[in-house]
Short mmCIF file of C-alpha atoms and ligand atoms in Angstrom, two decimals:
data_model
loop_
_atom_site.label_atom_id
_atom_site.label_comp_id
_atom_site.label_asym_id
_atom_site.label_seq_id
_atom_site.Cartn_x
_atom_site.Cartn_y
_atom_site.Cartn_z
CA MET A 1 0.00 0.00 0.00
CA GLU A 2 1.16 3.57 -0.71
CA ARG A 3 2.77 5.14 2.37
CA TRP A 4 2.69 8.86 3.29
CA ASP A 5 4.02 10.71 6.34
CA VAL A 6 1.04 13.08 6.53
CA VAL A 7 -2.32 12.77 4.79
CA VAL A 8 -4.40 15.96 5.01
CA VAL A 9 -8.11 15.43 4.39
CA GLY A 10 -9.51 18.64 2.87
CA GLY A 11 -7.82 21.28 0.74
CA GLY A 12 -9.59 24.37 2.18
CA PRO A 13 -7.78 27.03 4.26
CA ALA A 14 -7.02 24.64 7.15
CA GLY A 15 -5.77 21.86 4.86
CA ALA A 16 -3.67 24.16 2.67
CA ALA A 17 -2.01 25.80 5.69
CA CYS A 18 -1.45 22.36 7.24
CA ALA A 19 0.25 20.95 4.15
CA ALA A 20 2.55 23.98 3.79
CA ALA A 21 3.43 23.89 7.51
CA ALA A 22 4.22 20.16 7.50
CA ARG A 23 6.62 20.65 4.58
CA GLN A 24 8.14 23.71 6.25
CA ALA A 25 8.68 21.77 9.50
CA ASP A 26 10.19 18.77 7.68
CA PRO A 27 11.15 19.39 4.04
CA ALA A 28 11.63 15.65 3.57
CA ALA A 29 8.09 14.77 4.75
CA ARG A 30 5.82 13.11 2.18
CA VAL A 31 2.58 15.13 2.44
CA LEU A 32 -0.60 14.37 0.50
CA VAL A 33 -3.75 16.54 0.43
CA LEU A 34 -6.98 14.72 -0.41
CA ASP A 35 -10.16 16.58 -1.35
CA ARG A 36 -13.45 15.28 -2.66
CA ALA A 37 -13.76 18.40 -4.84
CA HIS A 38 -11.93 19.48 -7.92
CA PHE A 39 -10.46 22.99 -7.45
CA PRO A 40 -11.52 25.73 -8.03
CA ARG A 41 -14.57 24.90 -5.91
CA ASP A 42 -17.05 27.15 -4.10
CA LYS A 43 -17.42 27.16 -0.30
CA VAL A 44 -20.42 28.80 1.35
CA CYS A 45 -18.87 31.69 3.28
CA GLY A 46 -19.06 35.46 3.85
CA ASP A 47 -15.66 35.71 2.10
CA GLY A 48 -14.37 38.22 4.72
CA ILE A 49 -10.74 37.58 5.65
CA ALA A 50 -9.12 39.08 8.75
CA PRO A 51 -5.62 40.52 8.28
CA GLU A 52 -4.29 38.13 10.92
CA ALA A 53 -5.08 35.18 8.62
CA PHE A 54 -2.65 36.59 6.06
CA ASP A 55 -0.02 37.04 8.80
CA VAL A 56 -0.18 33.28 9.51
CA LEU A 57 0.04 32.46 5.80
CA GLU A 58 2.98 34.82 5.26
CA GLY A 59 4.83 32.86 7.94
CA LEU A 60 4.37 29.87 5.63
CA GLY A 61 5.77 31.78 2.66
CA ILE A 62 2.35 32.45 1.11
CA ASP A 63 2.13 36.01 -0.18
CA ARG A 64 -0.97 38.05 0.76
CA ALA A 65 -0.69 40.10 -2.46
CA VAL A 66 -1.09 36.92 -4.52
CA LEU A 67 -4.11 35.78 -2.50
CA THR A 68 -5.90 39.15 -2.66
CA ALA A 69 -4.98 40.30 -6.20
CA GLY A 70 -7.97 42.05 -7.81
CA TYR A 71 -9.86 42.53 -4.54
CA PRO A 72 -9.25 45.90 -2.80
CA ALA A 73 -8.84 46.18 0.95
CA VAL A 74 -11.92 47.19 2.96
CA GLU A 75 -10.96 49.84 5.51
CA ARG A 76 -14.17 50.41 7.46
CA LEU A 77 -16.57 48.30 9.53
CA ARG A 78 -20.11 49.23 10.58
CA LEU A 79 -21.73 47.35 13.46
CA ARG A 80 -25.38 47.63 14.43
CA GLY A 81 -26.55 46.20 17.75
CA PRO A 82 -29.81 44.37 18.40
CA GLY A 83 -31.37 47.50 19.98
CA GLY A 84 -30.18 49.80 17.18
CA ALA A 85 -26.89 51.18 18.62
CA SER A 86 -24.60 51.70 15.66
CA VAL A 87 -20.88 52.38 15.17
CA GLU A 88 -18.78 52.81 12.05
CA ARG A 89 -15.01 53.23 12.19
CA ALA A 90 -11.81 52.43 10.33
CA MET A 91 -10.44 49.07 11.37
CA HIS A 92 -6.99 48.98 12.95
CA ARG A 93 -5.88 47.01 9.86
CA PRO A 94 -8.04 46.60 6.76
CA ALA A 95 -9.79 43.33 5.90
CA HIS A 96 -10.21 41.74 2.48
CA VAL A 97 -13.19 40.14 0.80
CA VAL A 98 -12.18 37.50 -1.73
CA PRO A 99 -14.75 34.95 -2.98
CA ARG A 100 -13.80 31.52 -1.68
CA VAL A 101 -13.95 30.05 -5.16
CA VAL A 102 -10.96 32.31 -5.90
CA LEU A 103 -9.19 32.39 -2.51
CA ASP A 104 -9.12 28.65 -1.88
CA GLU A 105 -7.65 27.79 -5.27
CA ARG A 106 -4.94 30.44 -4.89
CA LEU A 107 -4.19 29.22 -1.38
CA LEU A 108 -4.02 25.54 -2.29
CA THR A 109 -1.85 26.28 -5.33
CA ALA A 110 0.54 28.30 -3.15
CA ALA A 111 0.62 25.56 -0.50
CA LEU A 112 1.40 22.85 -3.06
CA THR A 113 4.49 24.74 -4.24
CA SER A 114 5.97 23.69 -0.88
CA GLY A 115 6.21 20.17 -2.31
CA ALA A 116 2.97 18.64 -0.96
CA GLU A 117 0.91 16.65 -3.46
CA PHE A 118 -2.82 16.78 -4.18
CA ARG A 119 -5.24 14.04 -5.16
CA ARG A 120 -8.99 14.10 -5.67
CA HIS A 121 -10.46 11.50 -3.33
CA THR A 122 -13.44 11.33 -0.97
CA VAL A 123 -12.35 9.87 2.36
CA ARG A 124 -14.94 7.51 3.84
CA ARG A 125 -13.13 5.32 6.32
CA LEU A 126 -10.07 5.47 8.56
CA ASP A 127 -8.63 2.60 10.61
CA VAL A 128 -6.10 3.59 13.25
CA HIS A 129 -3.35 1.03 13.91
CA PRO A 130 -0.48 1.27 16.44
CA THR A 131 1.98 2.25 13.69
CA HIS A 132 -0.16 4.06 11.10
CA VAL A 133 -3.63 5.03 9.85
CA ASP A 134 -5.22 3.14 6.99
CA VAL A 135 -7.15 5.49 4.67
CA ASP A 136 -9.98 3.75 2.78
CA GLY A 137 -7.82 0.64 2.40
CA VAL A 138 -5.76 2.40 -0.30
CA LEU A 139 -3.25 4.57 1.57
CA GLU A 140 -1.24 4.35 4.78
CA ALA A 141 -0.38 7.51 6.70
CA THR A 142 1.79 8.03 9.76
CA VAL A 143 -0.61 10.86 10.73
CA VAL A 144 -3.96 12.01 9.28
CA VAL A 145 -5.14 15.62 9.69
CA GLY A 146 -8.89 16.16 9.37
CA ALA A 147 -9.28 19.56 7.69
CA ASP A 148 -12.51 18.39 6.13
CA GLY A 149 -14.84 21.09 7.36
CA ALA A 150 -18.09 21.29 9.30
CA GLU A 151 -19.28 17.75 8.43
CA SER A 152 -15.88 16.16 9.10
CA VAL A 153 -15.57 12.44 8.41
CA VAL A 154 -12.22 12.35 10.22
CA ARG A 155 -13.90 13.73 13.34
CA ARG A 156 -16.61 11.07 13.13
CA MET A 157 -13.95 8.36 12.65
CA ALA A 158 -12.18 9.68 15.77
CA GLY A 159 -15.43 9.03 17.68
CA ILE A 160 -16.10 12.74 18.33
CA PRO A 161 -19.75 13.81 17.98
CA ARG A 162 -20.97 16.99 16.27
CA ASN A 163 -21.38 20.21 18.24
CA ARG A 164 -24.70 20.55 20.05
CA PRO A 165 -27.35 22.68 18.24
CA THR A 166 -26.85 25.51 20.78
CA ARG A 167 -23.18 25.57 19.75
CA THR A 168 -23.75 25.41 15.99
CA ALA A 169 -24.94 28.19 13.70
CA ILE A 170 -26.49 27.89 10.27
CA ALA A 171 -26.25 30.62 7.67
CA ILE A 172 -27.05 31.39 4.05
CA ARG A 173 -25.07 33.59 1.72
CA GLY A 174 -25.47 34.93 -1.81
CA TYR A 175 -24.13 37.71 -4.03
CA ALA A 176 -26.02 40.96 -4.71
CA PRO A 177 -25.51 44.61 -5.64
CA GLU A 178 -24.16 46.36 -2.53
CA PRO A 179 -27.12 47.29 -0.28
CA ALA A 180 -27.69 51.01 0.36
CA GLN A 181 -27.20 50.48 4.13
CA GLY A 182 -23.53 49.59 3.71
CA THR A 183 -21.72 50.88 0.63
CA GLY A 184 -17.92 50.42 0.71
CA VAL A 185 -17.91 49.12 4.30
CA GLN A 186 -18.10 45.74 5.93
CA LEU A 187 -21.54 45.78 7.53
CA ILE A 188 -22.67 43.48 10.34
CA THR A 189 -26.20 44.15 11.51
CA THR A 190 -28.19 42.37 14.20
CA THR A 191 -31.74 42.32 15.49
CA ALA A 192 -33.41 41.67 18.83
CA GLN A 193 -35.96 39.59 16.92
CA ARG A 194 -34.79 35.94 16.93
CA TRP A 195 -31.67 36.98 18.86
CA PRO A 196 -28.84 35.92 18.50
CA ALA A 197 -28.98 36.42 14.74
CA TYR A 198 -27.17 38.65 12.30
CA ALA A 199 -26.84 39.66 8.67
CA TRP A 200 -23.80 40.94 6.82
CA SER A 201 -22.80 42.68 3.63
CA PHE A 202 -19.12 42.38 2.65
CA PRO A 203 -18.18 44.38 -0.49
CA LEU A 204 -16.12 42.77 -3.24
CA GLY A 205 -14.99 46.12 -4.66
CA ASP A 206 -16.91 45.91 -7.94
CA GLY A 207 -20.28 47.23 -6.71
CA THR A 208 -21.42 43.78 -5.53
CA ALA A 209 -21.27 42.23 -2.10
CA ASN A 210 -21.44 38.90 -0.35
CA VAL A 211 -24.63 39.12 1.73
CA GLY A 212 -25.96 36.62 4.22
CA TYR A 213 -27.86 35.84 7.39
CA GLY A 214 -27.39 33.30 10.18
CA GLU A 215 -28.87 31.97 13.43
CA LEU A 216 -28.17 29.17 15.89
CA VAL A 217 -29.34 25.72 14.73
CA SER A 218 -31.19 25.40 18.07
CA SER A 219 -33.60 28.15 16.94
CA GLY A 220 -35.14 25.59 14.55
CA ILE A 221 -34.78 28.00 11.62
CA THR A 222 -35.65 26.82 8.09
CA ARG A 223 -34.22 27.98 4.74
CA GLY A 224 -37.33 30.14 4.28
CA GLY A 225 -36.76 31.65 7.71
CA LEU A 226 -33.13 32.44 6.89
CA LEU A 227 -34.19 34.18 3.67
CA ALA A 228 -36.85 36.13 5.60
CA GLY A 229 -34.22 37.12 8.18
CA LEU A 230 -31.95 38.45 5.44
CA GLU A 231 -34.81 40.49 3.95
CA ARG A 232 -35.72 41.85 7.41
CA LEU A 233 -32.18 43.08 8.11
CA LEU A 234 -31.15 44.07 4.58
CA PRO A 235 -34.48 45.02 2.96
CA GLY A 236 -34.62 44.84 -0.83
CA VAL A 237 -31.41 42.88 -1.20
CA ALA A 238 -31.90 40.27 -3.92
CA PRO A 239 -29.03 37.78 -3.80
CA VAL A 240 -28.22 35.15 -6.41
CA GLY A 241 -26.43 31.87 -5.75
CA VAL A 242 -27.94 31.51 -2.28
CA LYS A 243 -26.61 28.48 -0.39
CA GLY A 244 -26.50 27.45 3.26
CA HIS A 245 -23.95 25.74 5.48
CA ARG A 246 -23.41 24.91 9.15
CA LEU A 247 -20.88 26.69 11.41
CA PRO A 248 -19.49 24.64 14.33
CA LEU A 249 -18.69 27.29 16.95
CA SER A 250 -15.62 27.26 19.17
CA ASN A 251 -17.65 27.45 22.40
CA GLY A 252 -18.62 23.82 21.60
CA ARG A 253 -15.20 22.59 20.47
CA PRO A 254 -14.06 19.07 21.42
CA ARG A 255 -10.76 18.12 23.06
CA GLN A 256 -8.08 17.18 20.55
CA PRO A 257 -7.22 13.54 21.34
CA ASP A 258 -3.71 12.06 21.60
CA GLY A 259 -2.42 10.02 18.72
CA ARG A 260 -2.42 10.03 14.96
CA LEU A 261 -5.72 11.76 14.11
CA LEU A 262 -5.65 15.58 14.25
CA LEU A 263 -8.52 18.01 13.63
CA ALA A 264 -8.10 21.54 12.28
CA GLY A 265 -10.39 24.41 11.25
CA ASP A 266 -14.14 23.73 11.15
CA ALA A 267 -13.52 20.01 11.75
CA ALA A 268 -12.20 21.08 15.18
CA SER A 269 -15.12 23.53 15.75
CA LEU A 270 -12.98 26.64 15.79
CA ILE A 271 -15.41 29.26 14.40
CA ASN A 272 -15.71 32.44 16.47
CA PRO A 273 -19.08 32.27 18.29
CA LEU A 274 -19.47 36.07 18.21
CA THR A 275 -19.04 36.65 14.49
CA GLY A 276 -19.00 33.37 12.55
CA GLU A 277 -15.46 34.11 11.36
CA GLY A 278 -13.49 30.91 10.78
CA ILE A 279 -10.77 31.44 8.18
CA PHE A 280 -8.20 32.88 10.61
CA TYR A 281 -8.75 29.96 13.02
CA ALA A 282 -8.62 27.48 10.12
CA VAL A 283 -5.23 28.66 8.85
CA LEU A 284 -3.80 29.06 12.36
CA SER A 285 -4.92 25.61 13.56
CA GLY A 286 -3.94 24.09 10.20
CA MET A 287 -0.47 25.57 10.55
CA LEU A 288 -0.10 24.20 14.12
CA ALA A 289 -1.48 20.79 13.10
CA GLY A 290 0.96 20.59 10.16
CA ARG A 291 3.93 21.35 12.40
CA ALA A 292 2.82 18.72 14.92
CA ALA A 293 1.89 16.11 12.29
CA VAL A 294 5.51 15.43 11.33
CA ARG A 295 6.10 14.18 14.91
CA GLY A 296 4.27 10.89 14.30
CA ALA A 297 2.67 9.04 17.23
CA THR A 298 2.95 12.03 19.59
CA ALA A 299 1.35 14.44 17.10
CA GLY A 300 -2.10 14.69 18.77
CA ALA A 301 -0.73 15.65 22.19
CA ALA A 302 1.83 18.07 20.69
CA TYR A 303 -0.86 19.76 18.60
CA ARG A 304 -3.26 20.08 21.57
CA ARG A 305 -0.54 21.80 23.62
CA ALA A 306 0.38 24.14 20.75
CA LEU A 307 -3.25 25.09 20.13
CA ARG A 308 -3.84 25.77 23.82
CA ALA A 309 -0.69 27.89 24.08
CA ARG A 310 -1.52 29.96 21.00
CA LEU A 311 -5.31 30.30 21.22
CA GLY A 312 -6.44 29.04 24.64
CA ARG A 313 -6.84 32.48 26.24
CA HIS A 314 -8.66 33.89 23.23
CA LEU A 315 -11.01 30.90 23.04
CA ALA A 316 -11.91 31.30 26.72
CA HIS A 317 -12.55 35.03 26.24
CA SER A 318 -14.63 34.64 23.05
CA SER A 319 -16.74 31.91 24.72
CA LEU A 320 -17.33 34.20 27.71
CA ALA A 321 -18.19 37.12 25.43
CA ALA A 322 -20.58 34.91 23.43
CA GLY A 323 -22.32 34.03 26.71
CA LEU A 324 -22.58 37.71 27.69
CA SER A 325 -23.77 38.68 24.20
CA ARG A 326 -26.94 36.68 24.77
CA TRP A 327 -27.98 39.79 26.71
CA PRO A 328 -28.80 42.12 23.78
CA ARG A 329 -28.61 45.34 25.84
CA LEU A 330 -24.98 44.59 26.65
CA MET A 331 -24.20 44.24 22.93
CA ASP A 332 -25.71 47.65 22.25
CA ALA A 333 -23.79 49.11 25.18
CA ALA A 334 -20.51 47.65 23.84
CA PHE A 335 -21.20 49.13 20.39
CA ARG A 336 -22.01 52.54 21.94
CA ALA A 337 -18.74 52.38 23.88
CA ALA A 338 -16.89 51.44 20.66
CA GLY A 339 -18.44 54.50 19.03
CA GLN A 340 -16.88 56.69 21.72
CA ASP A 341 -13.40 55.18 21.79
CA GLN A 342 -11.37 53.79 18.87
CA ARG A 343 -9.38 51.55 21.25
CA ILE A 344 -12.58 49.78 22.35
CA PHE A 345 -13.65 49.41 18.74
CA ASP A 346 -10.25 47.84 17.96
CA ASP A 347 -10.55 45.50 20.97
CA VAL A 348 -14.03 44.37 19.88
CA VAL A 349 -12.84 43.74 16.30
CA HIS A 350 -9.78 41.84 17.49
CA LEU A 351 -11.93 39.65 19.75
CA GLY A 352 -14.46 38.96 16.98
CA LEU A 353 -12.13 38.40 14.05
CA ALA A 354 -8.82 37.14 15.41
CA ASP A 355 -7.12 36.27 18.72
CA GLY A 356 -8.12 39.24 20.89
CA ARG A 357 -9.32 39.25 24.51
CA LEU A 358 -12.40 40.63 26.22
CA THR A 359 -10.45 43.53 27.69
CA ALA A 360 -11.15 45.15 31.05
CA ARG A 361 -11.55 48.54 29.34
CA THR A 362 -14.20 47.14 26.97
CA LEU A 363 -16.14 45.52 29.81
CA ALA A 364 -15.92 48.63 32.00
CA ALA A 365 -16.96 50.95 29.15
CA ALA A 366 -19.85 48.66 28.18
CA VAL A 367 -21.11 48.61 31.78
CA ARG A 368 -20.84 52.44 31.92
CA ALA A 369 -22.72 52.72 28.60
CA LEU A 370 -25.36 50.33 29.97
CA ARG A 371 -26.07 52.73 32.81
C1 LIG B 401 -22.54 31.28 5.55
C2 LIG B 401 -21.16 31.34 6.14
C3 LIG B 401 -20.48 32.55 6.19
C4 LIG B 401 -19.18 32.60 6.70
N1 LIG B 401 -18.49 33.78 6.63
C5 LIG B 401 -17.20 33.83 7.01
C6 LIG B 401 -16.43 35.01 6.81
O1 LIG B 401 -16.89 36.00 6.24
N2 LIG B 401 -15.15 35.00 7.24
C7 LIG B 401 -14.58 33.92 7.83
O2 LIG B 401 -13.42 33.98 8.24
N3 LIG B 401 -15.28 32.76 8.00
C8 LIG B 401 -16.56 32.69 7.58
N4 LIG B 401 -17.25 31.50 7.69
C9 LIG B 401 -16.55 30.32 8.23
C10 LIG B 401 -15.58 29.74 7.18
O3 LIG B 401 -16.28 29.52 5.98
C11 LIG B 401 -14.98 28.42 7.69
O4 LIG B 401 -14.55 28.59 9.01
C12 LIG B 401 -13.79 27.96 6.83
O5 LIG B 401 -14.20 27.63 5.54
C13 LIG B 401 -13.12 26.75 7.47
O6 LIG B 401 -12.10 26.27 6.64
P1 LIG B 401 -11.72 24.71 6.67
O7 LIG B 401 -10.51 24.59 5.81
O8 LIG B 401 -11.71 24.23 8.06
O9 LIG B 401 -12.97 23.96 5.99
P2 LIG B 401 -13.59 24.10 4.53
O10 LIG B 401 -13.30 25.42 3.96
O11 LIG B 401 -15.02 23.68 4.67
O12 LIG B 401 -12.81 23.02 3.66
C14 LIG B 401 -13.03 21.64 3.87
C15 LIG B 401 -12.59 20.88 2.63
O13 LIG B 401 -12.70 19.48 2.90
C16 LIG B 401 -13.22 18.82 1.78
N5 LIG B 401 -13.86 17.58 2.26
C17 LIG B 401 -14.93 17.47 3.07
N6 LIG B 401 -15.19 16.18 3.32
C18 LIG B 401 -14.26 15.45 2.66
C19 LIG B 401 -14.00 14.06 2.55
N7 LIG B 401 -14.76 13.15 3.17
N8 LIG B 401 -12.95 13.66 1.78
C20 LIG B 401 -12.17 14.57 1.14
N9 LIG B 401 -12.37 15.90 1.23
C21 LIG B 401 -13.40 16.34 1.99
C22 LIG B 401 -14.20 19.82 1.17
O14 LIG B 401 -14.43 19.56 -0.20
C23 LIG B 401 -13.47 21.15 1.41
O15 LIG B 401 -12.67 21.51 0.30
C24 LIG B 401 -18.56 31.42 7.21
C25 LIG B 401 -19.25 30.20 7.18
C26 LIG B 401 -20.53 30.16 6.64
C27 LIG B 401 -21.24 28.85 6.56
#
């Protein structure tokens, strides 16, 4: 049977970062990326990419200018709270909006220049042995990394159940002319109705935007309800190419087990529970998983430690903030405080899009604004 050092299941952001990192950590490692899709392929997403995601990728030798070519930076973000409090400011560092059908192919192509190989293959079964993992009876891998997204087969094979419905969101997205409420800015708007729920409009720079709407799965929302929610928050928007997908949130993430099966990105439930952002966490966890994967039998434990060291504090803070955000008045108070102080705005953005903390100054200002 064919033998590989690292088999990465999934060629999205987590898988691409993982493959590049494994080759960077051990240039002699034989690394194979498997994906059921032929690239370029679409992925249901808001297409908004935090600058910190590009920082991680640049550490792997993947150039942000190549990934974002043709898509201008978006400097400003407008947030609207469930009670109507609204703030618009320049972000500390601009974000980008690149359709995933474009981004993921560029990213995978860049990652494969590191010397990893790609094969189209749908993984269905893994058998873990003391010395290796058998992949569908056709490949043997020293370590397998599950970067296979929200419905991860690798996770199921590792015996880890899905997130609970209260820890999973579902959202639709489509493409439309930029809505009048948010021209040239990233817009995230929420409503007290069906809270917690939000809509977004992320401009592509050509007069169109990625627009979408999401809620928790536990709300029992249907596709019709998601479309109605989008119309309620962005009236008159008429998207094409509307598709839905689940978002496993990081406040329901499982423990990474020891051993030869690693989980990264959505497969590891690493989506920010405040904002639904997942690309930064996918490339960061993919990078850490790739570095650990070349260590063989001890990979799982090494990866768990690395993830905790790099993201543990942030994950605790974003989970706490997600719990507090269930109180809509506090969200409005935080947005009012962000409107009064750029540093609080920056803290809120950093917590929602990258590895920031729920800072004391944000909490104190939100409590003051509440009064
Ligand atoms: C509606 C919506 C809006 C979002 N908006 C944003 C946003 O604006 N910004 C942001 O940062 N995040 C956003 N997210 C989250 C983001 O899309 C994910 O966090 C991100 O795609 C995770 O990357 P990944 O590499 O872990 O998984 P994916 O991107 O899902 O990639 C998984 C890959 O695995 C492959 N695969 C799956 N099963 C198998 C199998 N059995 N065998 C082989 N291959 C397999 C798939 O074909 C796919 O290519 C959004 C999510 C949704 C649903």
